[in-house]
Coordinates of C-alpha atoms and ligand atoms in Angstrom, one line a residue:
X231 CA 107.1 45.6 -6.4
X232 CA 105.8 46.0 -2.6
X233 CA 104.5 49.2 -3.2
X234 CA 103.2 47.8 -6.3
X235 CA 101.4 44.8 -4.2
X236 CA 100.7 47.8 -1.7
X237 CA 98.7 49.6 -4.3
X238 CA 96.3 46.7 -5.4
X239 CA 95.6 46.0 -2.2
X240 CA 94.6 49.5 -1.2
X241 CA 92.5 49.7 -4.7
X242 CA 90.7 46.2 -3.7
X243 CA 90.1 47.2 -0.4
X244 CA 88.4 50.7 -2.0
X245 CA 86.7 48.4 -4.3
X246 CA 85.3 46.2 -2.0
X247 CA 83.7 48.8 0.8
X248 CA 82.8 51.2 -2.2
X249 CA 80.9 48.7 -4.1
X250 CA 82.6 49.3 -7.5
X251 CA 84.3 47.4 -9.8
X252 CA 88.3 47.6 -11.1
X253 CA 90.0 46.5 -13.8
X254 CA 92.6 43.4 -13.5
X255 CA 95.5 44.3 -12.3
X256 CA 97.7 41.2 -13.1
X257 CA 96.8 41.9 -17.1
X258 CA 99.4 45.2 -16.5
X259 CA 101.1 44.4 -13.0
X260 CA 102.2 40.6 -13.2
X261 CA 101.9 39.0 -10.2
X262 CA 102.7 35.5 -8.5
X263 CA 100.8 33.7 -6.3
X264 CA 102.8 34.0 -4.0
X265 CA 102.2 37.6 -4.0
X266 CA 98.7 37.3 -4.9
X267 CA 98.6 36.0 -1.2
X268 CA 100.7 38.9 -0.1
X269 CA 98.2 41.2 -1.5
X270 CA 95.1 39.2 0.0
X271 CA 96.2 39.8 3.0
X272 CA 97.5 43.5 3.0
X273 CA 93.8 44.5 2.1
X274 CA 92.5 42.2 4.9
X275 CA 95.0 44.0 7.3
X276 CA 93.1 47.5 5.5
X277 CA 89.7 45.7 7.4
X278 CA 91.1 44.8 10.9
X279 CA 92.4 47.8 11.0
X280 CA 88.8 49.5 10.7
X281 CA 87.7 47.1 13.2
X282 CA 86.3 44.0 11.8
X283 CA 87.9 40.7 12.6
X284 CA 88.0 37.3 11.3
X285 CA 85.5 34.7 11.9
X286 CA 87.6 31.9 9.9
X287 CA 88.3 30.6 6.1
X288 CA 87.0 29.6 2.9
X289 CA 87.8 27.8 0.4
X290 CA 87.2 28.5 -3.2
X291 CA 86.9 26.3 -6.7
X292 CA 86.5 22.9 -4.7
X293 CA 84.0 21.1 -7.1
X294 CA 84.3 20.9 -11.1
X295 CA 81.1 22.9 -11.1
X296 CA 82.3 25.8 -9.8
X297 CA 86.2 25.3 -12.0
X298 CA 83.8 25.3 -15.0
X299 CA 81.9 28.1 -14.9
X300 CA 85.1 30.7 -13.7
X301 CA 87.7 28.5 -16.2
X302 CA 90.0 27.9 -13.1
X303 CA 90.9 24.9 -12.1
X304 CA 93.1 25.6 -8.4
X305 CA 91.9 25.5 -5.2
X306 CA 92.1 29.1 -3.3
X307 CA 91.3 29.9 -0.2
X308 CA 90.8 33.6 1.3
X309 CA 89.1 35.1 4.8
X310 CA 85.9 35.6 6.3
X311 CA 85.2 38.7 8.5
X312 CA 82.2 39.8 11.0
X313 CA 81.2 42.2 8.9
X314 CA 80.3 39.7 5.9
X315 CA 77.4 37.3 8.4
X316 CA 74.2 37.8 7.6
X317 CA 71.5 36.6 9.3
X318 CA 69.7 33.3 8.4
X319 CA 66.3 34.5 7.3
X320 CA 66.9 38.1 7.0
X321 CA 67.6 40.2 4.4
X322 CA 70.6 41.7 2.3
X323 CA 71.2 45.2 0.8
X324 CA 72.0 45.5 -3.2
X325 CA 73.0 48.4 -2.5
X326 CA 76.5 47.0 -0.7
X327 CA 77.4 45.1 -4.0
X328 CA 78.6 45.1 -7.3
X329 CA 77.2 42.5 -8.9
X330 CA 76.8 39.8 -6.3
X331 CA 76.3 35.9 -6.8
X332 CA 75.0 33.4 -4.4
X333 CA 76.3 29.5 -3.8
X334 CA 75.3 26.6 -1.8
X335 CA 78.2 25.3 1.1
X336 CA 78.7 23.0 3.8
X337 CA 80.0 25.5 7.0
X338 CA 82.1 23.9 9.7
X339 CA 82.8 25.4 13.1
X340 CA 86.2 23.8 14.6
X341 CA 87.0 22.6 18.4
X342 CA 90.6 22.6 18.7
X343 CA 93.2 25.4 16.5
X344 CA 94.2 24.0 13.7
X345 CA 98.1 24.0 14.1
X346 CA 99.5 21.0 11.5
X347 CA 97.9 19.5 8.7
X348 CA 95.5 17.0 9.3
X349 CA 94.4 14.0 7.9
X350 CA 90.7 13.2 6.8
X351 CA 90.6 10.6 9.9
X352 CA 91.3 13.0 12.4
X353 CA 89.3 16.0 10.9
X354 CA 86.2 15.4 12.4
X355 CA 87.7 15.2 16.0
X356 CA 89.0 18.8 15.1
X357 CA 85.2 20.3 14.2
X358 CA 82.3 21.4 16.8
X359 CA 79.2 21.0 14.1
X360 CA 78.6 21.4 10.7
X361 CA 75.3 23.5 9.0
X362 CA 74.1 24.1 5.6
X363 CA 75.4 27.9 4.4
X364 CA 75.0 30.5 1.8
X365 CA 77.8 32.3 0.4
X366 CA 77.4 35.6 -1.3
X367 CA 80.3 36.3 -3.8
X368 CA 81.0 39.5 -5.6
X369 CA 84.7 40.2 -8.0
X370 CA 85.9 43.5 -7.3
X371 CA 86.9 43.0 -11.0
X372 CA 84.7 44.3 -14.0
X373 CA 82.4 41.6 -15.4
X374 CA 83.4 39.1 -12.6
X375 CA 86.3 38.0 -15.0
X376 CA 89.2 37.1 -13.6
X377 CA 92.6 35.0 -13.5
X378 CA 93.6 32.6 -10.6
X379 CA 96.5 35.2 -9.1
X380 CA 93.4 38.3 -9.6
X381 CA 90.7 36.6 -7.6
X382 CA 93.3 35.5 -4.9
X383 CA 94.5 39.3 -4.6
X384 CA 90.6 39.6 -4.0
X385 CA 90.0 38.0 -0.9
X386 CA 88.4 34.9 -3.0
X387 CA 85.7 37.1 -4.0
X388 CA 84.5 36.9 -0.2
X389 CA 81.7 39.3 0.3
X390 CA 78.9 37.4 2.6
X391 CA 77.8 34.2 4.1
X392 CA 74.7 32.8 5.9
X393 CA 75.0 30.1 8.2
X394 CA 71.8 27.9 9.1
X395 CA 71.1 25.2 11.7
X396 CA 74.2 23.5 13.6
X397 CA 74.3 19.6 13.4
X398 CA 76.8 17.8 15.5
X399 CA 76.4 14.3 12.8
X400 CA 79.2 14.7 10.3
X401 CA 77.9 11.3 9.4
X402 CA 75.9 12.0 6.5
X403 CA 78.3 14.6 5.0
X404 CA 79.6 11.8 2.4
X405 CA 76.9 12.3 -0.5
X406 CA 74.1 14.6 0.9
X407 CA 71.6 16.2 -1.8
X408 CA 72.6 20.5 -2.1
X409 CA 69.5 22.6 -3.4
X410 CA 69.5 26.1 -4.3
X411 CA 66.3 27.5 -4.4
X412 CA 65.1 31.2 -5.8
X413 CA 61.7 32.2 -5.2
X414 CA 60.8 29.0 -4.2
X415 CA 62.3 27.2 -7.7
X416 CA 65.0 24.9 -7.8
X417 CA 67.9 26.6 -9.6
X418 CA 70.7 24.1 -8.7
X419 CA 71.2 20.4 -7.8
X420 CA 74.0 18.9 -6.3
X421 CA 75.7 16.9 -3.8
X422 CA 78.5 17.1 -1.4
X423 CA 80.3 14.4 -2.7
X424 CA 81.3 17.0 -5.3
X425 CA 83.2 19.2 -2.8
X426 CA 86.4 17.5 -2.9
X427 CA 85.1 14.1 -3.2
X428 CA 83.4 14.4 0.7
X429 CA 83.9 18.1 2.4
X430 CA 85.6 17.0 5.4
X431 CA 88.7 17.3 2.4
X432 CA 88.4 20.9 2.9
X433 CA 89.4 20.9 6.5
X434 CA 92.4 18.3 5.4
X435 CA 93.1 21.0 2.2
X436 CA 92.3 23.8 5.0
X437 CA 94.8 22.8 7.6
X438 CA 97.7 22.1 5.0
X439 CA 97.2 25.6 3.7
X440 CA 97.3 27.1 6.9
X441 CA 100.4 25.1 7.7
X442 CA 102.4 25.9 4.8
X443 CA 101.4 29.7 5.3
X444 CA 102.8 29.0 9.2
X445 CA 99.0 29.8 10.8
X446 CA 96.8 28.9 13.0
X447 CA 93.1 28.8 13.0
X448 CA 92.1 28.8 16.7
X449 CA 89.3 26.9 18.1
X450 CA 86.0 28.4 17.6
X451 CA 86.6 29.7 13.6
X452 CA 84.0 28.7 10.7
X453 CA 85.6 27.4 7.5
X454 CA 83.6 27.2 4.6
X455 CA 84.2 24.1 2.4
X456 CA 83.2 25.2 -1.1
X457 CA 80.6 25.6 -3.3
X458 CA 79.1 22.6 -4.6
X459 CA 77.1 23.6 -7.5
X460 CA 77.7 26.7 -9.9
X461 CA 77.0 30.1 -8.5
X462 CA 73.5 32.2 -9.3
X463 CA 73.2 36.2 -9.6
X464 CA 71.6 38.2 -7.1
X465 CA 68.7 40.6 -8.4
X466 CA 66.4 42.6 -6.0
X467 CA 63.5 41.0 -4.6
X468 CA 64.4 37.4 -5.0
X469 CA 64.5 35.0 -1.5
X470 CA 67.3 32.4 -1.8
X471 CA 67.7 29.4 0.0
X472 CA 69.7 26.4 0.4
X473 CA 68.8 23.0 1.7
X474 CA 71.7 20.5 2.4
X475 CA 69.8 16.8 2.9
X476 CA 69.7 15.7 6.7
X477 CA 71.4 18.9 7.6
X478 CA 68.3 21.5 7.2
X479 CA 68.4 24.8 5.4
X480 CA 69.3 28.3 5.3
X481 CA 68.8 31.6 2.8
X482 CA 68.1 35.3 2.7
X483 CA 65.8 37.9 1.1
X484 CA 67.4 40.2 -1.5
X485 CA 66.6 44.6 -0.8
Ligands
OOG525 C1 85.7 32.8 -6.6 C2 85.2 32.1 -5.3 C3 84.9 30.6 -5.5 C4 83.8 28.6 -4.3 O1 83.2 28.3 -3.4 O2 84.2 27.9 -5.2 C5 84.2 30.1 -4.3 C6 84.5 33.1 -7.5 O3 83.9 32.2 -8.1 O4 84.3 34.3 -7.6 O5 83.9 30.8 -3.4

């Protein structure tokens, strides 16, 4: 079975930096988890050794919106690299995807490592600032389809973030208005009260998961609370942006 869990990895990996899709490989190579985990991050270990290195954590199917529209209903969480920040205004190639998507979050940067779990109290004294981001996702699986144990193996479908304007006030993160905007039309309405109930959750749900998987997220790492509306394709030409109420906005221009 470790080769097995080996193997996938290696194939996500290939997937991932080749920009083309596989088949599931939990339909013919049942997997836990647990091992979905494993896997996750054995083709991580396949980027770090190339040279990127990680920036911090994200963390998946947090709002019902998001649960609905894959048909999975855990939270996940996965890793963010170097190699997958853009820059805030600029723009992104195609080219590097397979069929990419594009999601409104909330982006914290943390103070202090994250060594235990925390409690929502205390999470704030934990955190730097907070902005409004963009996350690019794009399965390494055919048709975006997926199980829960499949899109762990892949990294969360983790491909690309923006990160906009750095606001210190976490005080407003309770029930902010989310807009995603494509070519200058709205194309999704929400509110952070639907990641998690209020997204300082995420760094509670953040810091438990790291606990139980004994790490630590040192001081200085982004974590990326979840999408809180349902993602939107990618297609070439099209400017995206986000705007997170009080917080400012943030997007890209598609090659
Ligand atoms: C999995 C990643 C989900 C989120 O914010 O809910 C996610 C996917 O939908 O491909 O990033």
């Amino acid at each position: 079975m470790q080769q097995d869990l080996h193997k996938i990895a290696d194939a996500l990996d290939l997937a991932a930096r080749s920009a083309n899709a596989v088949s599931q490989f939990s339909s013919h190579t049942p997997f836990s988890l647990e091992q979905a985990y494993l896997i996750q991050r054995a083709s991580m270990q396949r980027r770090y050794d190339i040279g990127e290195r990680s920036i911090g954590v994200k963390l998946g199917f947090t709002s019902r919106a998001k649960m609905v529209q894959m048909g999975v209903d855990s939270l996940i969480w996965g890793w963010l690299t170097n190699a997958m920040l853009e820059e805030d205004g600029g723009f992104i190639d195609l080219q590097r995807y397979i069929h990419p998507r594009t999601e409104p979050e909330v982006c914290f940067i943390t103070r202090k490592a994250i060594d235990r779990p925390l409690t929502q109290l205390e999470a704030a004294d934990y955190l730097e600032a907070v902005a409004p981001a963009v996350e690019i996702i794009d399965s390494r699986y055919q048709n975006f389809k997926f199980t829960l144990e499949d899109v762990v193996a892949d990294n969360c479908s983790s491909a690309g973030l923006v990160v906009g304007p750095w606001s210190r006030d976490f005080s407003g993160l309770s029930n902010a208005g989310v807009l995603v905007r494509i070519d200058g039309r709205v194309r999704q309405t929400g509110s952070t009260a639907a990641i998690l109930g209020h997204p300082l959750r995420s760094i509670v749900q953040a810091s438990q998961l790291l606990s139980a998987a004994e790490l630590c997220l040192p001081a200085g790492s982004l974590i990326m609370a979840g999408a809180a509306t349902a993602a939107e394709a990618l297609h070439a030409g099209s400017h995206v942006s986000v705007e997170i109420a009080g917080y400012g906005e943030c997007g890209f221009s598609v090659k």
